[in-house]
Amino acid sequence: MQRSKQVVDVITLGCSKNLVDSERLMSMLDNAGYRVVHDPEGAVGKGHIVVVNTCGFIGDAKEESVNEILKWAAERSEGRISQLIVMGCLSERYRNELAAEIPEVDRWYGKTDWVTLAADLAKAKPGAAPYDRVITTPRHHAYLKIAEGCNRFCAFCAIPLITGRFRSRSVEDVVAEVKTLVAKGVKEFNVIAQDLSSYGRDLYGKSALAQLVDAIADVEGVEWIRLHYAYPADFPMDVLDVMARRDNVCKYLDIALQHIADPVLSNMRRHIDAKATRELLAEIRRRVPGIHIRTTLMTGFPGEGEKEFEELMEFVREQRFERMGAFAYCEEDDTYGALHFSDDIPREVKQRRLDALMELQEAISLELQEEKIGKTVRVIIDREESDYYVGRTQWDSPEVDPEVLVRKSVAMRKGEFYDVRVVEALPFELIAEPVV
């Protein structure tokens, strides 16, 4: 009888960049003879190894990561799993403190030494090809990480302290991975980095984002390319020309703006002011008609009084962002903000402002969604539910953006594209019927 493989359950917390790291780790462990699973609930087995890939970006994420570690520490102490291993951003920043508090963890690794983790478990150098991955998303879409690190050092953000300086992958390296993923059935690529605007500057002495996107778009089988996490200062305008010209580059841009009031932007060390921000947004919309902009805003950073907050509200009314998220400021250890400002805005004030901002955005989102009623849009189908097929348009990134619920009048296949007609709109969903 063939001996069953030992199971490694990799649990990923936080962002899609973490997910890519987990997928690469899983590929290496698979090649080393383990049976790898990606089960957030954790299929507990006495011989199982659990790897928790942590997030350390903001307070809520850190709390979630600690609670996940503690949950599995209890399983480890009871002998229901054989090993507990922790990696990722939280472990990178607080490894010594966490190790002292949670001795049940067998091994600790940082953000970027998952290759060492795989080698230690395999007791040999991992055999996976560069950037080979076990795709954990639906097989028709994947995240494509083109760089690691950040040079911006915004006052509120600990990412540069965790990931180090910005490091681009070469255009050739990224395109080679795209070809590998297309061969596995991936059609949609969500391009990610801490700061897309800096891509290529360390390798080529100038931004190469437009060159990279053009090269990815040339790969046969690439249907959609979507860009995430651009930085407004030093934005590479030439990528807009590629977006306007290439049919398989989605008319979508994720660009975190954080605020609009000049005193707050200055305190945040964002290297851009309100006037330049508005000019940038106007130019983006001029060059790429129909583009959907996703942004992230923050309430409660030091220097945000009621006047500055009302300026932020007016900015959202004026810009009518198609997609928007927001969060309340949480002071992060050793950041410029923690070292130079007093976090003196009460939590309830931050939350009140956040709630008001999101209530305003919900109303704007509904109005923008209603403009799509009667229009025909192209969707990719992600899954099937009892009454609907669930899909997304080019303007919808997985997990964070609205979905399209397509009524079941004809058979549809997951991972395929279809034209549908929008018949009803909700703030964060569209209802559609197939075009037959």
XYZ file of C-alpha atoms in Angstrom:
436
model
C 0.000 0.000 0.000
C 1.328 3.430 -0.961
C 2.084 5.610 2.026
C -0.020 8.789 2.088
C 1.824 12.080 1.816
C 2.186 14.331 4.824
C -0.213 17.277 4.612
C 0.911 20.906 4.843
C -1.959 23.373 5.235
C -0.912 26.906 4.253
C -3.223 29.578 5.679
C -2.857 33.037 4.141
C -3.882 36.256 5.854
C -3.745 39.778 4.446
C -3.204 40.921 0.899
C -2.837 39.296 -2.497
C 0.939 39.827 -2.343
C 1.003 37.413 0.602
C -1.107 34.991 -1.395
C 1.494 34.878 -4.175
C 4.194 34.048 -1.612
C 2.024 31.239 -0.248
C 1.448 29.846 -3.732
C 5.187 29.747 -4.415
C 5.831 28.051 -1.083
C 3.148 25.490 -1.851
C 4.729 24.666 -5.214
C 8.091 24.030 -3.567
C 6.544 21.799 -0.899
C 4.536 19.926 -3.524
C 7.753 19.206 -5.426
C 9.324 18.040 -2.164
C 6.664 15.332 -1.788
C 4.164 16.958 0.564
C 0.430 17.170 -0.078
C -0.287 20.889 0.132
C -3.685 22.429 0.803
C -4.834 26.024 1.183
C -7.626 25.710 3.713
C -8.367 28.748 5.906
C -10.414 26.618 8.280
C -7.619 24.094 8.594
C -8.304 20.420 8.027
C -6.845 19.221 11.323
C -4.958 15.968 11.209
C -2.510 14.543 13.718
C 0.360 14.466 11.264
C -0.490 17.749 9.577
C 1.818 20.736 9.433
C 0.172 24.166 9.543
C 1.874 27.247 8.069
C 0.319 30.621 8.894
C 1.338 33.407 6.504
C 0.659 36.542 8.531
C -0.202 40.180 7.776
C 1.221 43.096 9.744
C -0.095 46.143 7.883
C -2.628 47.716 10.275
C -3.931 47.024 13.757
C -6.919 44.902 12.771
C -4.769 42.762 10.473
C -2.157 42.245 13.188
C -4.853 41.247 15.655
C -6.313 38.765 13.162
C -2.856 37.254 12.596
C -2.149 36.907 16.311
C -5.537 35.277 16.908
C -4.909 32.824 14.061
C -1.521 31.883 15.509
C -3.043 31.410 18.969
C -5.794 29.195 17.544
C -3.246 26.871 15.978
C -0.948 27.086 18.995
C -3.751 25.512 21.006
C -4.046 22.730 18.419
C -0.285 22.228 18.568
C -0.179 22.023 22.349
C -2.965 19.421 22.286
C -1.044 17.348 19.738
C -3.707 17.657 17.033
C -1.159 18.929 14.504
C 2.481 17.927 14.231
C 4.081 21.325 13.572
C 3.085 24.993 13.602
C 5.132 27.350 11.427
C 4.638 31.117 11.141
C 5.883 33.351 8.323
C 4.998 36.677 6.714
C 4.862 40.354 7.590
C 3.917 40.122 11.273
C 6.618 37.541 11.850
C 9.137 39.751 10.013
C 8.525 42.678 12.392
C 7.808 40.990 15.719
C 9.464 37.572 15.533
C 11.360 37.810 18.836
C 8.429 39.204 20.789
C 6.014 36.646 19.350
C 8.379 33.736 19.933
C 8.649 34.675 23.600
C 4.864 34.901 23.963
C 3.851 31.851 21.888
C 6.359 29.037 22.464
C 4.056 26.478 20.822
C 5.204 27.721 17.414
C 7.905 25.381 16.098
C 9.566 27.747 13.616
C 9.387 31.412 12.687
C 10.210 32.905 9.284
C 10.025 36.418 7.881
C 8.342 37.965 4.880
C 10.747 36.880 2.147
C 12.457 33.729 3.463
C 9.732 31.293 2.467
C 12.356 29.599 0.260
C 14.307 28.813 3.449
C 11.106 27.531 5.047
C 10.550 25.139 2.142
C 14.184 24.005 2.225
C 14.031 23.355 5.973
C 10.910 21.225 5.658
C 12.163 19.387 2.591
C 15.642 18.998 4.120
C 16.967 19.929 0.697
C 16.991 22.823 -1.730
C 13.424 23.195 -3.104
C 13.082 21.859 -6.615
C 10.390 24.171 -8.009
C 11.170 26.280 -11.035
C 11.489 30.033 -10.467
C 8.092 31.549 -9.724
C 6.263 28.236 -10.152
C 3.063 28.394 -8.137
C 0.102 26.356 -6.971
C -2.804 28.567 -8.061
C -5.270 28.910 -5.171
C -7.603 31.356 -6.914
C -10.080 30.124 -9.536
C -7.768 28.886 -12.276
C -8.842 31.539 -14.801
C -7.363 34.442 -12.817
C -4.183 35.015 -10.849
C -2.252 37.753 -9.096
C 1.020 38.776 -10.719
C 3.539 40.325 -8.322
C 6.046 42.396 -10.273
C 8.056 43.902 -7.412
C 8.669 43.745 -3.692
C 9.312 46.521 -1.194
C 8.689 50.271 -1.147
C 10.802 53.444 -1.126
C 8.057 55.926 -0.256
C 8.113 55.858 3.576
C 4.685 57.451 4.035
C 4.265 58.571 7.613
C 1.516 56.074 8.456
C 2.908 52.975 6.747
C 5.165 50.228 8.095
C 5.489 48.367 4.782
C 9.008 49.662 3.977
C 10.099 48.579 7.458
C 8.818 45.069 6.721
C 9.657 44.552 3.055
C 12.718 46.769 2.584
C 13.560 48.859 -0.461
C 11.714 48.574 -3.770
C 12.979 45.733 -5.972
C 11.574 45.217 -9.475
C 11.514 41.962 -11.368
C 12.740 42.274 -14.932
C 10.285 42.560 -17.799
C 11.581 39.272 -19.213
C 11.118 37.481 -15.880
C 7.536 38.662 -15.462
C 6.595 37.792 -19.041
C 8.055 34.304 -18.600
C 5.794 33.785 -15.574
C 2.786 35.061 -17.508
C 3.416 32.510 -20.253
C 3.667 29.746 -17.654
C 0.378 30.804 -16.063
C -1.406 31.092 -19.413
C -0.380 27.501 -20.107
C -2.180 26.549 -16.870
C -5.391 28.256 -17.995
C -5.031 31.738 -16.501
C -6.733 34.421 -18.617
C -6.941 37.363 -16.211
C -3.901 38.929 -14.552
C -4.163 41.304 -11.614
C -0.797 43.057 -11.563
C 0.282 43.933 -8.027
C 3.114 45.625 -6.138
C 3.406 47.907 -3.147
C 3.997 50.752 -5.619
C 3.405 50.164 -9.329
C 4.525 53.720 -10.117
C 8.110 52.852 -9.177
C 8.314 49.731 -11.316
C 11.567 49.516 -13.262
C 13.284 52.596 -11.835
C 15.771 50.472 -9.887
C 16.582 48.266 -12.914
C 16.308 50.626 -15.869
C 16.744 54.105 -14.375
C 13.193 55.083 -15.359
C 9.660 53.779 -15.067
C 9.077 50.684 -17.178
C 5.461 49.978 -16.234
C 4.130 50.886 -19.688
C 6.753 48.668 -21.331
C 5.863 45.785 -19.016
C 2.099 46.062 -19.515
C 2.578 46.215 -23.282
C 4.738 43.081 -23.159
C 2.194 41.182 -21.041
C -0.599 42.266 -23.391
C 1.354 40.744 -26.293
C 1.210 37.247 -24.758
C -1.339 35.108 -26.564
C -4.083 33.993 -24.196
C -3.973 37.062 -21.920
C -7.543 38.390 -21.915
C -7.514 40.927 -19.078
C -4.739 42.870 -17.321
C -5.684 44.977 -14.313
C -3.365 47.354 -12.427
C -3.257 47.605 -8.642
C -1.618 49.931 -6.135
C -0.197 52.808 -8.133
C 1.235 55.765 -6.251
C 0.042 59.265 -7.255
C 3.414 61.034 -7.028
C 5.647 60.351 -10.062
C 2.822 58.463 -11.745
C 3.974 56.981 -15.112
C 1.607 58.712 -17.519
C 2.674 56.603 -20.501
C 0.925 53.560 -19.040
C -2.370 55.358 -19.736
C -1.592 55.323 -23.459
C -1.082 51.552 -23.291
C -4.343 51.166 -21.383
C -6.247 53.221 -23.956
C -4.653 51.388 -26.900
C -4.735 47.741 -25.793
C -8.089 45.938 -25.693
C -6.882 43.407 -23.119
C -5.730 46.046 -20.617
C -8.719 46.755 -18.398
C -9.898 50.357 -18.134
C -9.260 50.190 -14.402
C -6.686 51.694 -12.058
C -6.189 51.143 -8.340
C -4.428 54.251 -7.015
C -4.405 54.953 -3.272
C -4.790 58.694 -2.604
C -5.325 58.591 1.206
C -6.467 62.255 1.543
C -6.875 65.575 -0.260
C -6.333 68.274 2.384
C -2.846 69.723 1.960
C -1.983 69.819 5.708
C -2.850 66.114 6.029
C -1.037 65.142 2.825
C 2.036 66.991 4.086
C 1.905 65.250 7.471
C 1.467 61.923 5.671
C 4.589 62.600 3.564
C 2.722 61.790 0.367
C 4.898 64.007 -1.886
C 1.865 65.427 -3.692
C -0.655 68.196 -2.968
C -4.360 68.651 -3.651
C -3.881 70.604 -6.884
C -1.544 68.014 -8.399
C -3.869 65.208 -7.288
C -6.849 66.751 -9.057
C -4.787 67.412 -12.179
C -3.613 63.794 -12.214
C -7.140 62.409 -11.897
C -8.409 64.696 -14.657
C -5.599 63.593 -16.976
C -6.222 59.908 -16.237
C -9.890 60.287 -17.149
C -9.066 62.363 -20.231
C -6.599 59.830 -21.619
C -8.664 56.726 -20.806
C -12.363 57.454 -21.360
C -14.593 55.173 -19.315
C -11.876 54.235 -16.845
C -12.978 53.079 -13.401
C -10.733 54.375 -10.633
C -10.400 52.555 -7.326
C -8.872 54.479 -4.452
C -8.287 54.141 -0.724
C -8.758 56.989 1.737
C -7.929 57.417 5.401
C -9.682 59.219 8.228
C -8.189 60.431 11.483
C -4.544 60.982 10.582
C -2.900 63.677 12.765
C -3.736 67.103 11.368
C -7.224 66.140 10.174
C -9.640 68.520 11.842
C -13.291 68.900 10.914
C -12.322 71.374 8.169
C -9.889 68.903 6.583
C -12.391 66.085 6.862
C -15.104 68.130 5.164
C -12.594 68.867 2.403
C -12.145 65.103 2.005
C -15.922 64.593 1.827
C -16.238 67.301 -0.806
C -13.423 65.687 -2.786
C -15.325 62.378 -2.876
C -18.516 64.178 -3.968
C -16.578 65.932 -6.703
C -14.586 62.957 -8.024
C -17.326 60.311 -7.824
C -14.914 57.404 -7.610
C -16.286 54.232 -9.182
C -14.599 52.131 -6.479
C -13.460 53.294 -3.052
C -12.342 51.829 0.244
C -11.373 53.620 3.430
C -9.966 52.936 6.867
C -9.320 54.788 10.114
C -5.738 55.662 11.007
C -4.020 53.250 13.382
C -0.595 54.226 14.660
C 2.144 51.803 13.606
C 5.318 51.252 15.621
C 8.471 53.048 14.415
C 6.789 54.843 11.515
C 7.364 58.552 10.942
C 3.826 59.259 12.121
C 4.323 57.388 15.385
C 7.658 59.101 16.025
C 6.668 62.667 15.108
C 2.929 63.097 15.720
C 0.509 62.547 18.555
C -2.311 60.178 17.686
C -4.765 62.439 19.485
C -7.947 62.106 17.417
C -10.316 59.913 19.457
C -11.158 56.526 18.010
C -14.865 57.311 17.962
C -14.217 60.464 15.908
C -12.142 58.496 13.392
C -14.914 55.911 13.146
C -17.651 58.542 12.782
C -15.756 60.117 9.905
C -15.103 56.733 8.312
C -18.784 55.819 8.506
C -19.812 59.153 6.959
C -17.293 58.729 4.153
C -18.468 55.220 3.289
C -22.142 56.215 3.490
C -21.444 58.956 0.961
C -19.571 56.516 -1.284
C -22.407 53.989 -1.151
C -24.817 56.575 -2.536
C -22.342 57.559 -5.281
C -21.711 53.915 -6.115
C -25.429 53.248 -6.512
C -25.826 56.186 -8.882
C -22.882 55.030 -10.995
C -24.119 51.444 -11.007
C -27.589 52.575 -12.147
C -26.008 54.228 -15.187
C -25.148 50.730 -16.427
C -28.789 49.565 -16.532
C -29.724 48.628 -20.079
C -26.102 48.383 -21.215
C -24.388 45.253 -22.483
C -21.165 44.372 -20.677
C -18.637 41.563 -20.986
C -18.207 39.416 -17.880
C -16.054 36.500 -16.840
C -17.873 33.874 -14.781
C -16.267 33.055 -11.425
C -18.758 30.599 -9.937
C -22.263 29.189 -10.022
C -24.841 29.637 -7.270
C -28.398 28.349 -6.968
C -30.132 31.187 -8.822
C -27.266 32.999 -10.543
C -23.957 32.720 -12.250
C -21.572 35.159 -10.559
C -19.262 37.137 -12.796
C -17.233 40.340 -13.011
C -16.665 43.042 -15.589
C -13.277 44.483 -16.565
C -13.933 47.138 -13.890
C -14.189 44.600 -11.060
C -11.180 43.118 -9.335
C -11.723 39.818 -7.490
C -12.918 40.008 -3.888
C -12.834 43.804 -3.494
C -15.156 45.093 -6.234
C -18.810 44.558 -7.228
C -19.998 41.346 -8.835
C -22.505 40.727 -11.600
C -25.278 38.248 -10.811
C -26.362 36.689 -14.126
C -29.795 35.083 -14.144
C -29.829 31.459 -15.231
C -31.542 31.355 -18.613
C -28.702 29.716 -20.553
C -25.831 27.496 -19.446
C -22.556 29.265 -18.653
C -19.128 27.904 -17.799
C -16.784 29.099 -15.105
C -13.780 30.924 -16.515
C -15.469 31.841 -19.792
C -16.490 35.288 -21.073
C -20.069 36.257 -21.957
C -22.009 39.350 -22.959
C -24.798 40.199 -20.529
C -27.339 43.008 -20.304
C -27.669 44.855 -16.995
C -31.280 44.951 -15.760
C -30.924 46.078 -12.149
C -28.341 47.837 -9.987
C -27.439 47.733 -6.319
C -24.639 49.760 -4.701
C -22.164 46.886 -4.941
C -23.826 44.424 -7.338
C -25.365 44.347 -10.786
C -28.157 42.025 -11.893
C -27.934 40.951 -15.525
C -29.387 38.632 -18.134
C -27.474 36.770 -20.846
C -27.418 38.271 -24.317
C -28.629 35.483 -26.612
